[in-house]
Coordinates of C-alpha atoms and ligand atoms in Angstrom, one line a residue:
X1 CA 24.6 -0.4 92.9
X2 CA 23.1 2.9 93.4
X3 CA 24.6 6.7 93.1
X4 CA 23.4 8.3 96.2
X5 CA 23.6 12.2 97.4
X6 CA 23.1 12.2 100.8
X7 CA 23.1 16.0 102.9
X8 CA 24.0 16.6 106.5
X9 CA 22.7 20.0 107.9
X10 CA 24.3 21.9 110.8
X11 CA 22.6 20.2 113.5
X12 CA 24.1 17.1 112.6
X13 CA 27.7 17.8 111.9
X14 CA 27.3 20.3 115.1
X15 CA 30.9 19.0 116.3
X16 CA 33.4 16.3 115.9
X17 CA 31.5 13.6 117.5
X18 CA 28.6 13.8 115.1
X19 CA 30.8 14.6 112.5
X20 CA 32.6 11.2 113.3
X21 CA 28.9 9.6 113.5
X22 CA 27.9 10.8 110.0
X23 CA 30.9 9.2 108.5
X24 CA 29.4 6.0 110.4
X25 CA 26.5 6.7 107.8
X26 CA 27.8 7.2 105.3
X27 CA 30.1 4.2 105.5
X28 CA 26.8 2.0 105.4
X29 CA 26.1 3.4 102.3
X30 CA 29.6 2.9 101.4
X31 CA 29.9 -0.6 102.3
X32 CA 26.5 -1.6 100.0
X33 CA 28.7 -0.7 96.6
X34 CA 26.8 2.8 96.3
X35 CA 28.6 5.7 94.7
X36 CA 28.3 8.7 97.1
X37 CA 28.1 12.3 97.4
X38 CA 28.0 13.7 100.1
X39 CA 27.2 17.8 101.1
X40 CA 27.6 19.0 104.2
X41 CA 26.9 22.2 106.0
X42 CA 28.7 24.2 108.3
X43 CA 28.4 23.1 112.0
X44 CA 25.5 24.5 113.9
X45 CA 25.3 28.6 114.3
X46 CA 28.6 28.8 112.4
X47 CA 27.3 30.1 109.4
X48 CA 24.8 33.1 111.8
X49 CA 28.0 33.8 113.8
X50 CA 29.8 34.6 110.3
X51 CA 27.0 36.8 109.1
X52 CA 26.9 38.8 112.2
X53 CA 30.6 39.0 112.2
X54 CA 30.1 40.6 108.4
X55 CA 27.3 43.3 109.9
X56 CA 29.5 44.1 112.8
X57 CA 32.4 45.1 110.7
X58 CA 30.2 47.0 108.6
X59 CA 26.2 47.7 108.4
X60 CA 26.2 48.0 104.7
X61 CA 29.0 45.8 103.2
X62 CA 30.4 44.6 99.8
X63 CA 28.4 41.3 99.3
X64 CA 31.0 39.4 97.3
X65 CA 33.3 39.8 100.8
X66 CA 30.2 38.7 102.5
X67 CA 30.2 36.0 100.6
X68 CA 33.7 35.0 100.9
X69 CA 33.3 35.2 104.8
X70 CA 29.9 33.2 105.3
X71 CA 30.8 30.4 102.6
X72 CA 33.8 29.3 105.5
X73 CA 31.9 27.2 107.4
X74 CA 31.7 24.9 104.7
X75 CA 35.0 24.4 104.3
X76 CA 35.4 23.1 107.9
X77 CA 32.9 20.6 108.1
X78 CA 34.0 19.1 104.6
X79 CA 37.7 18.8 105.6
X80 CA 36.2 17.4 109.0
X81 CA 34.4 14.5 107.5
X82 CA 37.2 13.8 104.6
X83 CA 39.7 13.2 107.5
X84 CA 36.9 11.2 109.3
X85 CA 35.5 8.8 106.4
X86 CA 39.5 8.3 106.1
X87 CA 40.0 6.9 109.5
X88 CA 37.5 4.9 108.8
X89 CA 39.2 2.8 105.9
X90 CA 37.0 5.1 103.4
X91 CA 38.7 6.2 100.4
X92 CA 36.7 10.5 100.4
X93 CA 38.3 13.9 99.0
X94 CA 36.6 17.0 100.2
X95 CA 35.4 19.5 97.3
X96 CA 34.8 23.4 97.9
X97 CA 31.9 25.2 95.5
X98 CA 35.2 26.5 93.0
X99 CA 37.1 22.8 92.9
X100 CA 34.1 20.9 91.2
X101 CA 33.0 23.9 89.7
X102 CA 29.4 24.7 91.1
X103 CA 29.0 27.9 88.6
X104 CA 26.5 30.0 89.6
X105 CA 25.3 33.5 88.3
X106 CA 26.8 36.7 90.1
X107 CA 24.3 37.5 92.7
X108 CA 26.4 37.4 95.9
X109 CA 24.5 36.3 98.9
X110 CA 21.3 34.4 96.6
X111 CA 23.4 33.2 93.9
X112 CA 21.5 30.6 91.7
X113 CA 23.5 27.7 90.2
X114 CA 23.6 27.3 86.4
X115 CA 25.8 24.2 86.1
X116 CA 27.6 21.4 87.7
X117 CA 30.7 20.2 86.0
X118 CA 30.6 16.4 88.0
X119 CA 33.2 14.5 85.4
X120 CA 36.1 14.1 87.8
X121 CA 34.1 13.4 90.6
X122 CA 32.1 10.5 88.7
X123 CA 35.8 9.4 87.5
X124 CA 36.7 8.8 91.0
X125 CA 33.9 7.4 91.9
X126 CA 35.3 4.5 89.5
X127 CA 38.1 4.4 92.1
X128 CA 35.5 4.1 94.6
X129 CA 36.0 7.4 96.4
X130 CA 33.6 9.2 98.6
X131 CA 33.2 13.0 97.2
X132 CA 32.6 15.4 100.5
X133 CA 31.0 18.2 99.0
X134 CA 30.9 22.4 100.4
X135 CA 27.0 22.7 100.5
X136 CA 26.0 26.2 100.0
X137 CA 28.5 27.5 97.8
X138 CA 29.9 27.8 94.3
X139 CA 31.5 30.4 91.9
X140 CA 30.5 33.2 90.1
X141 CA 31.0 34.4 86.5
X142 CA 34.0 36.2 87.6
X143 CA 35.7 33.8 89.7
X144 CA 34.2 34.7 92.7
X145 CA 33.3 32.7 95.6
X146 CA 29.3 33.2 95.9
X147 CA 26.2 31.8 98.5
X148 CA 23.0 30.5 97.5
X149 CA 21.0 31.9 100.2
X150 CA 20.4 30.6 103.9
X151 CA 19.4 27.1 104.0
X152 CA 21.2 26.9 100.6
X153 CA 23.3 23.3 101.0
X154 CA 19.7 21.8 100.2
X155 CA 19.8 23.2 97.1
X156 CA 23.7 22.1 96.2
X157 CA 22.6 18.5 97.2
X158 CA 19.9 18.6 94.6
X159 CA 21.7 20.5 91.7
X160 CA 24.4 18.0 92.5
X161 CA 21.7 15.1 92.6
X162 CA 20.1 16.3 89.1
X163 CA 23.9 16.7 87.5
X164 CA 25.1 13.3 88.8
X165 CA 21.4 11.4 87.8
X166 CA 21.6 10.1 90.8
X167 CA 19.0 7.4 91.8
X168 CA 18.3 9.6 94.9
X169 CA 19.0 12.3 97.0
X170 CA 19.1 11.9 101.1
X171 CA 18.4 15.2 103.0
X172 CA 18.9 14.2 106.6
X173 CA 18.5 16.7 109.4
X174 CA 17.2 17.1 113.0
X175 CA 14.0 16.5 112.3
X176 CA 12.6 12.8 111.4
X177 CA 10.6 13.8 108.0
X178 CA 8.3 17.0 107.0
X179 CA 5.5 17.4 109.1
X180 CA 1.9 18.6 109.2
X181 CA 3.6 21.9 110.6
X182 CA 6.9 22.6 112.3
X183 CA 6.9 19.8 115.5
X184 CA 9.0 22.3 117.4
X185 CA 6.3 24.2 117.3
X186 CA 2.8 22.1 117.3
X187 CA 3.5 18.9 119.6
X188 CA 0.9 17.0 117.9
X189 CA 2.3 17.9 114.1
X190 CA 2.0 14.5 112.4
X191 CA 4.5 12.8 110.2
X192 CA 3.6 12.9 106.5
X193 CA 5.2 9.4 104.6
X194 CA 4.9 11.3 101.5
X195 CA 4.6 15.1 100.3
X196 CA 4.0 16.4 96.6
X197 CA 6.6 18.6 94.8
X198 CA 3.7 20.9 95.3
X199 CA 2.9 21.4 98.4
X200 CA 6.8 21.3 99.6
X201 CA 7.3 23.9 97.4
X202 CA 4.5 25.5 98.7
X203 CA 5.7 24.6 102.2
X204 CA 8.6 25.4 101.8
X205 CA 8.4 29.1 100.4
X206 CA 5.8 29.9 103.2
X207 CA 8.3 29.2 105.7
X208 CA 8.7 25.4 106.3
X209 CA 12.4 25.7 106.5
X210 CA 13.0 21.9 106.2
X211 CA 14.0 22.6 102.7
X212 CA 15.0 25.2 101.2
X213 CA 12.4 26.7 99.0
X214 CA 14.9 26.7 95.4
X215 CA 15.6 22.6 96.4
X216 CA 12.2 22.2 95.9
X217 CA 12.3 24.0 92.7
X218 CA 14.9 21.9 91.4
X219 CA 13.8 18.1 92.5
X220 CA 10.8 19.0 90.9
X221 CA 12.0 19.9 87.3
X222 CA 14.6 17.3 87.5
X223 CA 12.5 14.5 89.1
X224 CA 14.7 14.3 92.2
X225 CA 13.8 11.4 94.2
X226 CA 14.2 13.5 97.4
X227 CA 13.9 12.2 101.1
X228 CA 14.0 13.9 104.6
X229 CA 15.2 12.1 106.8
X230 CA 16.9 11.6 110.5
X231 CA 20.4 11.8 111.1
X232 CA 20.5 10.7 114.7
X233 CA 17.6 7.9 114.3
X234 CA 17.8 5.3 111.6
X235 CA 13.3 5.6 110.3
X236 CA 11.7 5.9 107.2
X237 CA 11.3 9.5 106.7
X238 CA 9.5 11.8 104.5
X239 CA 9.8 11.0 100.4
X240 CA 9.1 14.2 98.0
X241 CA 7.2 12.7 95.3
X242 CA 4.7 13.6 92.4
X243 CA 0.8 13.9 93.1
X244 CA -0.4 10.7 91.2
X245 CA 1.8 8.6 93.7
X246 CA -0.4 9.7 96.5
X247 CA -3.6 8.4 96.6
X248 CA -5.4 10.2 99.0
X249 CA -5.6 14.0 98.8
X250 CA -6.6 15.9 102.2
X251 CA -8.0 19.2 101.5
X252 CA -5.3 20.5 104.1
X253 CA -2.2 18.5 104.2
X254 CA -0.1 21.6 105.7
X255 CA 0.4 24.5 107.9
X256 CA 3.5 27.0 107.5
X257 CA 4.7 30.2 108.9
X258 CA 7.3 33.0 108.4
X259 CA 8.3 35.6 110.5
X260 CA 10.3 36.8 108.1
X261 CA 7.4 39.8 107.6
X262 CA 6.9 43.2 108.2
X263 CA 3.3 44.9 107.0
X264 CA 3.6 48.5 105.7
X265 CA 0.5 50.4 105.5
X266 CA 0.1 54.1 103.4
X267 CA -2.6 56.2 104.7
X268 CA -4.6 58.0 102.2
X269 CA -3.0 57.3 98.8
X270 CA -4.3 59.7 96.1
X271 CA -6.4 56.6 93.9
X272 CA -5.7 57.3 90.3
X273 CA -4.1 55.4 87.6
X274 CA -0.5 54.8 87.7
X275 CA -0.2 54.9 91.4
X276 CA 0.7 51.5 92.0
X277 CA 3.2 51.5 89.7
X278 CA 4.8 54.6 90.9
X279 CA 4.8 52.3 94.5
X280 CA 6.2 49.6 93.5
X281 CA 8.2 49.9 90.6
X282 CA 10.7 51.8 93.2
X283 CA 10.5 48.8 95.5
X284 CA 11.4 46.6 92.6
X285 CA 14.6 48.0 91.5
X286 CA 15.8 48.2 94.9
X287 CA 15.3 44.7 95.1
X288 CA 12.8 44.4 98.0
X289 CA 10.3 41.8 97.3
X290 CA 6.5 42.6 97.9
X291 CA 4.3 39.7 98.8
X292 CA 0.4 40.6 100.1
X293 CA -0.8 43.2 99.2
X294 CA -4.5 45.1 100.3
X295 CA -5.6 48.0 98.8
X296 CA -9.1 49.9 100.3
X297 CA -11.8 51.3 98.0
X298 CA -12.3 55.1 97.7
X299 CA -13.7 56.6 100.2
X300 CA -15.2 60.1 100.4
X301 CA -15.0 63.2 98.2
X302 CA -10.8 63.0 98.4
X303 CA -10.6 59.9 96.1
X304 CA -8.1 58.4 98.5
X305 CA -7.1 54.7 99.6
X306 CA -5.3 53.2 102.2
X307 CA -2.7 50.4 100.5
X308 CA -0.9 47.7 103.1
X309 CA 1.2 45.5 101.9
X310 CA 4.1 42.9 103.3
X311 CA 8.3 43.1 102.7
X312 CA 10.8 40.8 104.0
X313 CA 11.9 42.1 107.5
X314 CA 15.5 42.3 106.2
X315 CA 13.9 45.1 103.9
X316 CA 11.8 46.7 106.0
X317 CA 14.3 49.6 106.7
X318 CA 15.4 49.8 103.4
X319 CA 11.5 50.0 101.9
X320 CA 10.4 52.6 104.3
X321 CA 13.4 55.3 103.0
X322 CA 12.5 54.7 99.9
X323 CA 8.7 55.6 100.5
X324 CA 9.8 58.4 102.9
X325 CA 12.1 60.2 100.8
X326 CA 9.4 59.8 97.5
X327 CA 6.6 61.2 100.3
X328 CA 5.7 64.3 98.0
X329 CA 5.6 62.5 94.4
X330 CA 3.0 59.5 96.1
X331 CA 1.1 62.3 97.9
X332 CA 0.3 60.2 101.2
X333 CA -0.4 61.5 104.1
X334 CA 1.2 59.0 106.9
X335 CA 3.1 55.6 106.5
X336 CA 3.1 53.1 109.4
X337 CA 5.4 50.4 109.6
X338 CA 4.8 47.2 111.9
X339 CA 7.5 44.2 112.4
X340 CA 5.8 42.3 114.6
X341 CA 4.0 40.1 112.2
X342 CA 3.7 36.7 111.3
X343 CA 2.3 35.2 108.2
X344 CA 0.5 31.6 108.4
X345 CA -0.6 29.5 105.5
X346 CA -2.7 26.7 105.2
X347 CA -1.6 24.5 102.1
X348 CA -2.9 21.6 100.4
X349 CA -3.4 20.4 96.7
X350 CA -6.8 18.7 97.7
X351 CA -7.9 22.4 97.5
X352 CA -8.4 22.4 94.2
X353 CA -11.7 20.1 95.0
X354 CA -12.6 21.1 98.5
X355 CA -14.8 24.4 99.1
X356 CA -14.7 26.3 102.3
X357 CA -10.9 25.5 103.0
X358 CA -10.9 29.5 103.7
X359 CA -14.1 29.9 105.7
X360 CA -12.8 27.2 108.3
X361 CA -9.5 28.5 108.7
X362 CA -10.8 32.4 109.5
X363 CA -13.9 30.6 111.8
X364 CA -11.0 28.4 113.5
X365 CA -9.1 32.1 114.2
X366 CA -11.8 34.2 115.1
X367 CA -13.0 31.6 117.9
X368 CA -9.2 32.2 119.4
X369 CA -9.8 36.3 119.2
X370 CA -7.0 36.6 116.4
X371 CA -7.2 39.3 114.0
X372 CA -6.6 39.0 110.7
X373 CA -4.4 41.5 109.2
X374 CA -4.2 40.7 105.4
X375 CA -5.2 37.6 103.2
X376 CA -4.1 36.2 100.5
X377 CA -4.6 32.9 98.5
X378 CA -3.1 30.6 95.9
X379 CA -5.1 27.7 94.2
X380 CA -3.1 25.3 96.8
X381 CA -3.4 27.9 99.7
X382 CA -4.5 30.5 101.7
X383 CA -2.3 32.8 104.0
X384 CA -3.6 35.4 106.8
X385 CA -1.2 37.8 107.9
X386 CA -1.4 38.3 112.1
X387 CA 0.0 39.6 115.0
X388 CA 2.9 37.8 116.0
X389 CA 2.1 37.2 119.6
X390 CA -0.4 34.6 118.4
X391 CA 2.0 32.7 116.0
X392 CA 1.7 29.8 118.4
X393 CA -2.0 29.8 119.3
X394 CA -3.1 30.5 115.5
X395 CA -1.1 27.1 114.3
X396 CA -2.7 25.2 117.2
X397 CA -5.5 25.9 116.3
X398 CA -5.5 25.6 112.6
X399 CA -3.8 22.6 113.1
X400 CA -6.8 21.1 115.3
X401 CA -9.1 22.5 112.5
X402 CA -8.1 20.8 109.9
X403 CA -8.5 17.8 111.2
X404 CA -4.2 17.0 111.5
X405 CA -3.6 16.5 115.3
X406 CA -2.1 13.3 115.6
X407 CA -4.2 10.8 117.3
Ligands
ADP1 P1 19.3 21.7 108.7 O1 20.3 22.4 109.5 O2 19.5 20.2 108.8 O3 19.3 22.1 107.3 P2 17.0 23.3 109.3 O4 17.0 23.9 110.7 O5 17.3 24.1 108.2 O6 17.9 22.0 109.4 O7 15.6 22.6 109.0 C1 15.0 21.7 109.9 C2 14.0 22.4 110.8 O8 12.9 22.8 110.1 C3 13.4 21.6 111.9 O9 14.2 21.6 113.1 C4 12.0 22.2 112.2 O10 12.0 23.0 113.3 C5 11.8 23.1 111.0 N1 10.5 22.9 110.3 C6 9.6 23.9 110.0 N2 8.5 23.4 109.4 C7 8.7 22.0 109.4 C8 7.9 21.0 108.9 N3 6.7 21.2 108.4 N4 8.3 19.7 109.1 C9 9.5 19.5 109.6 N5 10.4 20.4 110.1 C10 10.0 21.7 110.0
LIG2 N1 25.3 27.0 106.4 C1 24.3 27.7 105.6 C2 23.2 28.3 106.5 O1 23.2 28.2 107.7 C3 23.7 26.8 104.6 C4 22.8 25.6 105.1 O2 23.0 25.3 106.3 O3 22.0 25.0 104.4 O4 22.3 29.0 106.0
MG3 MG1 18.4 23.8 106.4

């Protein structure tokens, strides 16, 4: 007998039919002796149509009532799959974020989760009930309902995994395993059997939105045995696992991207001490997260540099009133904004022993005529910031580069 967490995503409890074939599922897993947890999402485009429905009423709203709106969805598909597992002969309660508690800290909207109180739920396992668990959400110091961020019910079925010591923890989705890059995207993205903790994190927070970026974080402190996996095919999938298990290291063993960038450039930056500081010390409190960042030498008698650096989209607005209205204290002379970026990564831990990872991915992009923007590189990778117009093109043909088309 194993304790299993398995997690449904929205593609795959979409309506009641699937819903109804996920119960199938889980029954199998059911039916072996296992104890189960399972966390669902809400059904497909639920959980955008909430958040648009939260910037229509207002642009700039009160986050813990944005919270209390998007974290619905959840609540559907659990009750959905309780009733379901039930008419099946399977014995299943459904659980919202509050009822277990999930407690989480009190940042609406990207809570984190501190701690998982599972003791009634491993209790009725001994009555050999099915737990349904509300991915996504949880509760907040002061009772509160709180999110953990888009793509978040990966993360609940890992915290959940970790506080139940599960044996594993099944993250099935639309998608048949992680692959060399997104397969919606490069036809001839390959199928990895296994990925490190690493380079899924890596993955991950470069865009691979197969997991969410925090899961990884998680499974890899807790030693979750994590697996991606189909929920419409029945195939070994994708197992998340530490380095020594894999035997051979390619230098590349992945290609990401995010359009979730927006490149901000200030013209003629007075270049003394401090100024970086005075830059982004503003951007910091306000919460706006900088990632690349290029700054020019000195050029001429002025003592002047240009400085370009990349902000979430979501914050693009946000970051350029905050340079605008500090225009006189920086002394620039122009800012220029640009949202029609997109950043791709190469990853891989074999990088670590393989030169010229860097020099092939800039010769594969200059052969295709794409210009590279800004660079930046991590000991396991190395991401070019480009037009986004070539987001396609540039992954095809990093993807051929590397040597990862399937055969
Ligand atoms: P779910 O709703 O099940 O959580 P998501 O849409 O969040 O599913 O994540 C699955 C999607 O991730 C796939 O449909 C695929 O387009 C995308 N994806 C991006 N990069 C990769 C990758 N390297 N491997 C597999 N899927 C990827
Ligand atoms: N329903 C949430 C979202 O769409 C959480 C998730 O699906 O993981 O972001
Ligand atoms: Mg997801």
């Amino acid at each position: 007998m194993a304790r299993i967490v398995m997690k449904f995503g929205g593609t795959s409890v979409a309506d009641v039919p699937r819903i109804k074939a996920v119960a199938e599922r889980v029954k199998r897993e059911v039916d072996q002796g296992h104890e189960v947890a399972v966390v669902v999402s809400a059904m497909a485009g639920t959980t955008n149509q909430l958040v648009a429905w939260t910037n229509e009423a207002a642009r700039l709203h009160d986050a813990r009532e944005y919270d209390v709106v998007v974290a619905s969805g959840e609540q559907v598909t659990v009750g959905l799959l309780a009733i379901a597992l039930q008419e099946l002969g399977v014995s299943a309660r459904s659980w919202l974020g509050w009822q277990i508690p999930v407690r989480t800290d009190g940042v609406n909207g990207k809570a984190r989760i501190e701690a998982i109180d599972c003791g009634e739920m491993i209790r009725r396992f001994g009555q050999k009930q099915v737990a349904v668990v509300a991915g996504f959400q949880g509760v907040g110091p002061d009772g509160r309902v709180t999110t953990l961020g888009r793509g978040g019910s990966d993360t609940s079925a890992v915290a959940l995994a970790a506080a139940l010591e599960a044996d594993r923890c099944d993250i099935f989705t639309d998608v048949d395993g992680v692959y060399t890059t997104d397969p919606r995207i490069v036809a001839k993205a390959r199928k990895l059997d296994k990925i490190t903790y690493e380079e899924m994190l890596e993955m991950a927070s470069q865009g691979a939105k197969v997991l969410q970026t925090r899961s990884v974080e998680l499974a890899m402190k807790h030693r979750v045995r994590v697996q991606v996996l189909s929920s419409f095919e029945d195939k070994p999938g994708t197992l998340v696992t530490d380095e020594d298990e894999i035997v051979e290291k390619e230098m590349v063993s992945g290609i990401a991207y995010s359009r979730d960038e927006a490149k901000i450039t200030l013209v003629r930056v007075p270049d003394r001490p401090g100024v970086a500081a005075a830059i982004f010390g503003p951007l910091a409190d306000a919460a706006v997260n900088v990632d690349m960042i290029v700054q020019n030498v000195s050029s001429g008698p002025e003592q002047t540099t240009d400085l370009t650096f990349t902000v979430g989209r979501a914050d693009l607005a946000r970051a350029v009133k905050l340079l605008t209205d500090q225009r006189q204290k920086l002394g620039y002379a122009d800012l220029i904004s640009d949202a029609t970026v997109v950043k791709v990564s190469v990853i891989g831990v074999g990088m670590r022993s393989h030169a010229g990872v860097a020099q092939r991915m800039f010769r594969a992009l200059a052969e295709k005529g794409i210009n590279i923007q800004v660079i930046s590189t991590s000991e396991i990778k190395v991401s070019v910031l480009i037009s986004e117009e070539y987001t396609e093109l540039a992954l095809r043909a990093l993807h051929t580069a590397y040597g990862l088309d399937a055969a």
